[in-house]
Amino acid sequence: MTQINGVSVTIACDASDSLTTHDSVSWAITQLQTVLTRQGLQVSHAGYTSLKPTIDAAAQLSAADSEVIPESIHIQVSGADSAVSKQLLRAHSIEVPEAAEAFSIINNQTAEGTTITVIGADANGLVYGLLELADRAAYSEEPVAALQAVETYSDKPHNKVRSINRLFVSEVEDKPWFYDLTFWDEYLTELAGQRFNRLHLALGMGYDYGHNPNVTDNYFCFAYPYLLDVPGYEVRAAELADGEMERNLETLQYIGREAKRRGIHFQLGIWTHAFVQEDSPNSDYTITGIDESNHAAYCRDALKLLLETCPEIDGVTIRTHYEGGIPEPAHLFWEVVMSGVKACGRPVEIDMHTKGVDDQMLQLFLDTGMPVVLSPKFWAEHMGLPYHQAGIRPWELPVASTDRPDLMSITATYRRFTRYGYGDYLKEGRQYGVLHRIWPGTQRVLLWADPAMAAGYSRRGSFCGSIGVELCEPLAFKGRKGSGKEGGREPYLDSTLQLDGQEWKKYLYYYRLWGRLLYNPDTEPEVWQRYLRQQFHSAAADCEQALAYAGRILPLITTAHLPSAANNVYWPEIYTDQTIVSTGEPSPYDFDTPAPKTFGSVSPLDSALFYRVDDFVDDCLRNQRSGKMTPLEVADRLSDMAESAEKHLGTAQSLVGDSTEAAYRRLAVDVAAQAGLGHFFAHKLRAAVAYSWHERTGSIERLEEALSSYRSAKAAWEQIVERTKDVYQPDQVYGHVQIMRGSWADRLEGIDANIAVMEQVHAKLLSGVEAAADAETGTDTAASADPSAEAFIPQAASIQEFIPAAVTVGHYPDALAYADIFPAAVVGSAKVRPACEHKSPVHYRKGAPVELRVKLLGPAEGVKVTLLYRHVNQAEAYETVTMSEKDGLLTATIPAAYTDSVYPLVYYFELQEDQGQAWLVPGFDADLSNQPYYELTQQA
């Protein structure tokens, strides 16, 4: 960078405020100095001195004088409690920043130059203010002008916790970054700059006790003996090289120190407490010196010693259910282990992964006296739309028994509904925090970046008083369960796109969006647009829009269609095709998909707001449509988003200048692949609807339409293959089973095979063979199952198997016309849906009735409005009441007996008109980033 002559920057700290001497603040000042120097400015640190308020109105320059402002910049650093800060804040009519991590920046232009004062409510507030100045200078071609133009403003966090989860799951793939101290310096600096305030380093999270057949890689699975030699025990990882245990501990201590220096809470995840994986007898490392007699005591003493030896650890994340290695019930084991935390001599946050946690287990952890956080899964083990499930899948509800009482007697029975969402943990007046963790099953490789959805997730991070969001970052679970390989974290085959061991830098835009928007969902777009401008110049705006539209595709698919909640089974990004035609052949999805285990029988992840394909067709044929989003609406939204992404990508291509530049090529391929997935799933959903209609009516026209749509889906997949071949490695490995590895090209064979099955159905129908075949077998191959919700409820960890009653081809006199079930038919009809005006009360009094009012605006004749409400407890069903007219309004009341509860409330409305159409309010906005129901919390 060329030196900018005549421009000097002075940084001074308020000597009267001890906050400015905090180690994190000193680090942030050094970062700012480094960036400004790199940008060509002359920087000096004046140290600790008496600051000037610089608020003399006579000395300030008007906007008209701005071009003669001397090019000297003074940066002042002060805490909110200092006299200078208070004087400045009053003069600019700015409230004193009081919330943790809040800050204000005040810019005064005077004859002496520019004075920028950074005022923090605490050390992190000062860090964020200082790093904001650094960011503006770093991403500007004119850093002096960028600093002079800094506006006077304040900012504060919406979410108390904004966390990144980095997983160690593969010895061969993860040791290089774990030991790389330069990586940690850069990575932690980036997290701090984007206002993440918590790093969760997860050890053992890649293992699922009871589901790990023949897994050999167990490095850090049972973490303690890889880090510590605990006095009084002879527990060892036998094959560990000399000095490696010490190196692991030193590295962990370094990570903790550097995180703390940047104002980042350091959370260590100890996800597995099994010292042997019983279904994997040939592990690489043998844990010796431990058995059932000393297991709990050793874990207690090891955890205590670890917390004493590494005081930089601010908290531990624990998985208490059976997959963590301790068969249920395990309350006595955890009572012993948690006494080690209690005895470590300092406050340590205990983060409980909530799957299977019951009241007794929760109280046991609360009794430690430590701060306790519960961390449920946001959307099962995937990433859906940015709201919490309105309704869980029916087979997640509690059941009486399990076929594995020796292992999962709690998780698989009465606490079953806690596996994939917030369960019943959002009680009013709770003594613990709730942090929602977004798991990585939906998207691992392709760049995700939609500001609207990130902001939506931020707003939902505080749902019913929750404390925030944790993200499993890109490439999470890479190489897990022994599937890792040397150099395997490199996703690219094309050498010009490879990142030379710094794969995380591909996702810098991802970290920026998530971090800044989790801090404040109303963050100004300029924060991420300046990054894009530096990368893509005049194409930046279209790159932003292309990524945004593309980023909505897979979350919508995940919410609307979920063949498995498990992230190690369902991977829509590199999707393994599921048959539309029932064949009886086994599928990886069988354990989590209801019979007849076809694409059309798959449940949405949100069963309250989205239709299954087969249920939608059944309701249309009976003319009993509910207001749920239909598969055809989902398909249309997918198509629209894919087309919009492609349109903006095309414009970006014409504006970018050098379209061969690596950063742009990575973006372009990822947008094209996500758009292709949108087209693929849109066509396949339409194919499934047409085929389900054919099954029930015998219509050959619908069967041919299904075939045509399925072939179009294949064509869309072939386009993904064309864009990604020779770009990405042909084997993207996220597990030891075939469904968790491979490439888009690998999946074509399965798509071809499933289309061929449908073609056989068509050929038989045309040839007349089908009737004879049916007579021989006594079955109806043109029929599919229509099981009731009760039939979905399982008895064990997987979905219950049952023999469904066949649905015969029949006559449906009340059926909607097939053409009328498409969204375009509603839009094109003469009938206009009335608008629904409703103001939510937001709060309610416990034990008092809640009257809700709706006003319909527009043609409302024949429209029935139903209120659906329930407690914020995912094990409960919705109550429904038809709204009645009162004084020109529609009203309904939630009874006082129902509000006399420990839970907040959620509700929404269903509108049905007499021609068979129905919809929900509030429903979804165009960007799919709002909360599609209302939330009521109790008044304090």
JSON list of C-alpha atoms in Angstrom, two decimals, residues 57 85 175 186 201 208 253 322 328 356 383 395 453 474 553 704 796 813 815 846 869 911:
[
{"chain": "A", "resi": 57, "resn": "ALA", "atom": "CA", "xyz": [-20.14, 24.17, 18.31]},
{"chain": "A", "resi": 85, "resn": "SER", "atom": "CA", "xyz": [-18.13, 10.18, 27.28]},
{"chain": "A", "resi": 175, "resn": "LYS", "atom": "CA", "xyz": [-4.99, -32.04, 13.28]},
{"chain": "A", "resi": 186, "resn": "GLU", "atom": "CA", "xyz": [-6.55, -15.18, 11.87]},
{"chain": "A", "resi": 201, "resn": "LEU", "atom": "CA", "xyz": [-14.66, -26.19, 20.02]},
{"chain": "A", "resi": 208, "resn": "ASP", "atom": "CA", "xyz": [-22.97, -41.35, 18.13]},
{"chain": "A", "resi": 253, "resn": "GLN", "atom": "CA", "xyz": [-4.59, -23.33, 26.26]},
{"chain": "A", "resi": 322, "resn": "TYR", "atom": "CA", "xyz": [-27.15, -42.23, 25.27]},
{"chain": "A", "resi": 328, "resn": "GLU", "atom": "CA", "xyz": [-29.96, -44.19, 30.04]},
{"chain": "A", "resi": 356, "resn": "GLY", "atom": "CA", "xyz": [-33.46, -36.48, 26.28]},
{"chain": "A", "resi": 383, "resn": "MET", "atom": "CA", "xyz": [-31.13, -25.66, 8.64]},
{"chain": "A", "resi": 395, "resn": "TRP", "atom": "CA", "xyz": [-43.59, -39.67, 15.34]},
{"chain": "A", "resi": 453, "resn": "MET", "atom": "CA", "xyz": [-32.58, -15.13, 6.39]},
{"chain": "A", "resi": 474, "resn": "PRO", "atom": "CA", "xyz": [-19.29, -24.82, 6.88]},
{"chain": "A", "resi": 553, "resn": "ILE", "atom": "CA", "xyz": [-33.51, -22.76, -1.68]},
{"chain": "A", "resi": 704, "resn": "GLU", "atom": "CA", "xyz": [-47.37, -38.89, -18.04]},
{"chain": "A", "resi": 796, "resn": "ALA", "atom": "CA", "xyz": [-38.15, -47.22, 19.23]},
{"chain": "A", "resi": 813, "resn": "PRO", "atom": "CA", "xyz": [-67.18, -36.37, -6.86]},
{"chain": "A", "resi": 815, "resn": "ALA", "atom": "CA", "xyz": [-62.59, -33.16, -6.03]},
{"chain": "A", "resi": 846, "resn": "LYS", "atom": "CA", "xyz": [-51.21, -15.63, 33.38]},
{"chain": "A", "resi": 869, "resn": "TYR", "atom": "CA", "xyz": [-53.08, -21.86, 19.34]},
{"chain": "A", "resi": 911, "resn": "LEU", "atom": "CA", "xyz": [-58.72, -18.78, 6.38]}
]
